[in-house]
Amino acid sequence: MKKHWYDYLWIFSSIYLILGLFNILFAWLGLICFLVPLMISVVKGSKAYCNRFCGRGQLFELLGGKLGLSRKKTPPKFLRSKWFRYGFLTFFMTMFLLMLYNTYLVFAGASLREAVTLLWMFKLPWQWTNTAFVSPWVAQFAFGFYSVMLTSTVLGLVTMIAFKPRSWCVYCPMGTMTQGICTLKNREEAKTWKKGHKKSPSC
Amino acid sequence: MSCSKNIAYIGKDCVACGVCTKHCPRAALTIRKGMYATVDYDTCVGCGKCSTVCPAGVIEMVAKEVKVV
Ligand code: SF4
Ligand code: SF4
Ligand code: SF4
């Protein structure tokens, strides 16, 4: 199949994660991965971001598919169920809002906490970054956002190894959110599709 | 006269990730408005590749009657 420029966006996703290790402030760039998919789904009503431009999805495909770091087993059914996907999205967004609140606290005068939190539980001390030249809240947001990106990457890698390369895409909050927006935008068509859906097609 | 051929059938839990569309050798799959994947039954040759790669495991291979005059 012909390769396009966007098939190489996995390089940017990898560089993003590495840059964050050197200077946490690069974490701000990750906002692109939040805002672009949302904008595309709201304006265009499509999941073009997931389907074409997501470097993270491509990275999992590459590591799990081409490099064979995946067992290539179908994930358990619950992973694709609505309650799990939307439950995980709710949890993820709650933690995201909490991170924004912590950023606000620092903006309001609380002291900066130089740590990256992995899997919402494990605090990794991260004191080697020089953040003195920006406001403390700018640095706090970077720590929080990098924690979100690192956590989702770790979860993605674990599910990539255990199941299929892009199993993360089944419950990725961005994927769930953009599909939800597209479904809301095309409510009638989505309903018709669901209604006409049988266990197997009429042959 | 008719005979049956295997085709891909997308289950209702499709997450519209688009993985299947990248692997289909016949480009028979498209993502419909960011909601779910659809199969062009005339183009699908039933190779099963999409079903193997679908991370959600929602693609079934089923028999479909086709007319061959
Ligand atoms: S579901 Fe998430 S990781 Fe997968 S392609 Fe979409 S945004 Fe990227
Ligand atoms: S069965 Fe093969 S030809 Fe048919 S949609 Fe799947 S990958 Fe494409
Ligand atoms: S790979 Fe599976 S879940 Fe993803 S779009 Fe295709 S059918 Fe849907």
XYZ file of C-alpha atoms in Angstrom, chain A residues 6-181:
176
model
C 1.053 10.922 7.832
C 2.117 7.282 8.044
C 5.303 8.509 9.711
C 3.683 10.424 12.559
C 4.747 7.627 14.927
C 8.183 9.269 14.803
C 6.723 12.410 16.387
C 4.976 10.400 19.080
C 8.246 8.689 19.969
C 10.204 11.968 19.962
C 7.518 13.544 22.146
C 7.931 10.901 24.845
C 11.728 11.160 24.728
C 11.775 14.976 24.810
C 9.641 14.881 27.951
C 12.350 12.875 29.671
C 14.840 15.681 29.029
C 12.583 18.616 29.709
C 9.118 18.183 31.099
C 7.956 21.427 29.478
C 7.787 19.636 26.119
C 4.751 17.884 27.569
C 2.688 20.896 26.505
C 3.043 19.743 22.887
C 0.835 16.779 23.791
C -2.149 19.098 23.783
C -2.101 18.649 20.007
C -3.121 14.996 20.522
C -6.057 16.176 22.605
C -7.312 19.114 20.636
C -6.850 17.957 17.032
C -8.971 14.754 17.282
C -11.702 16.647 19.115
C -11.711 19.429 16.533
C -11.838 16.985 13.631
C -14.744 15.067 15.153
C -16.706 18.213 16.047
C -16.110 20.070 12.777
C -15.836 17.223 10.280
C -17.799 14.514 12.092
C -15.110 11.924 11.433
C -12.440 9.897 13.190
C -9.808 10.887 10.639
C -7.365 11.456 13.488
C -7.583 7.825 14.653
C -7.898 6.480 11.131
C -4.912 8.378 9.702
C -2.963 10.765 11.861
C -2.522 9.248 15.308
C 1.174 8.559 15.846
C 0.522 6.594 18.993
C -1.734 4.116 17.197
C 0.921 3.770 14.483
C 3.604 3.193 17.111
C 1.628 0.314 18.662
C 0.989 -1.119 15.202
C 4.701 -0.955 14.453
C 5.918 -2.413 17.755
C 3.202 -5.043 18.079
C 2.719 -5.820 14.401
C 5.984 -5.379 12.484
C 8.334 -5.988 15.429
C 6.176 -8.811 16.766
C 5.939 -7.569 20.350
C 2.322 -8.650 20.636
C 0.663 -11.979 21.404
C -1.984 -11.018 18.818
C -4.822 -12.436 20.907
C -8.312 -10.973 20.841
C -8.893 -8.947 24.018
C -11.682 -10.004 26.400
C -15.146 -8.861 25.335
C -15.633 -6.463 28.239
C -12.900 -4.194 26.849
C -15.083 -3.230 23.882
C -18.310 -2.971 25.874
C -19.936 0.439 26.165
C -19.909 0.424 29.961
C -16.199 -0.243 30.160
C -15.208 2.213 27.432
C -17.387 5.031 28.760
C -16.535 4.116 32.357
C -12.836 4.379 31.560
C -13.424 7.654 29.712
C -15.229 9.056 32.781
C -12.440 7.942 35.094
C -9.796 9.330 32.754
C -11.533 12.697 32.439
C -12.058 12.918 36.217
C -8.331 12.418 36.755
C -7.655 14.947 34.013
C -9.854 17.551 35.721
C -8.122 16.821 39.014
C -4.810 17.487 37.280
C -6.179 20.814 35.995
C -7.318 21.651 39.538
C -3.816 20.951 40.881
C -2.424 23.258 38.201
C -4.878 25.920 39.358
C -3.761 25.471 42.980
C -0.162 26.141 41.956
C -1.344 29.140 39.915
C -3.047 30.385 43.085
C 0.134 30.099 45.145
C 0.614 26.463 46.209
C 4.108 25.081 45.731
C 5.147 23.164 42.621
C 5.287 19.373 42.935
C 8.076 18.050 40.738
C 6.857 14.509 40.146
C 5.356 12.458 37.352
C 2.511 10.195 38.477
C 2.369 6.864 36.699
C -0.933 4.949 36.547
C -2.473 7.598 38.852
C -0.700 6.010 41.820
C 3.058 5.870 41.567
C 4.904 9.137 42.063
C 8.204 9.268 40.206
C 10.487 12.057 41.469
C 11.446 14.203 38.466
C 13.813 16.858 39.754
C 16.338 17.052 36.931
C 14.329 19.465 34.818
C 15.018 23.172 34.933
C 11.631 24.839 35.060
C 12.801 28.032 36.751
C 12.289 30.155 33.649
C 8.516 29.558 33.477
C 5.699 30.220 35.944
C 5.267 27.328 38.400
C 1.749 26.575 37.108
C 3.111 26.140 33.564
C 5.545 23.544 34.931
C 2.825 21.910 37.085
C 0.598 21.429 34.047
C 3.547 19.909 32.167
C 4.151 17.402 34.996
C 0.445 16.539 35.065
C 0.080 16.247 31.332
C 3.206 14.164 30.904
C 1.834 11.858 33.622
C -1.344 11.411 31.551
C 0.624 10.721 28.359
C 3.060 8.328 30.025
C 0.272 6.464 31.804
C -1.707 5.967 28.607
C 1.434 4.842 26.791
C 2.210 2.274 29.485
C -1.385 0.967 29.433
C -1.226 0.875 25.644
C 2.016 -1.080 25.682
C 0.704 -3.590 28.225
C -2.451 -4.252 26.199
C -0.386 -4.311 22.999
C 1.782 -7.102 24.409
C -1.080 -9.023 26.014
C -3.587 -8.737 23.151
C -3.496 -7.241 19.640
C -1.096 -4.412 18.657
C -3.720 -1.684 18.786
C -5.870 -3.010 21.637
C -5.402 0.357 23.361
C -7.521 1.882 20.578
C -10.478 -0.180 21.798
C -10.689 1.746 25.089
C -8.560 4.842 24.394
C -10.508 7.795 25.861
C -9.816 9.963 22.797
C -11.120 7.237 20.504
C -14.232 6.740 22.631
C -14.850 10.464 22.851
C -14.457 11.142 19.128
C -16.636 8.161 18.183
C -19.246 9.409 20.679
C -19.185 12.896 19.133
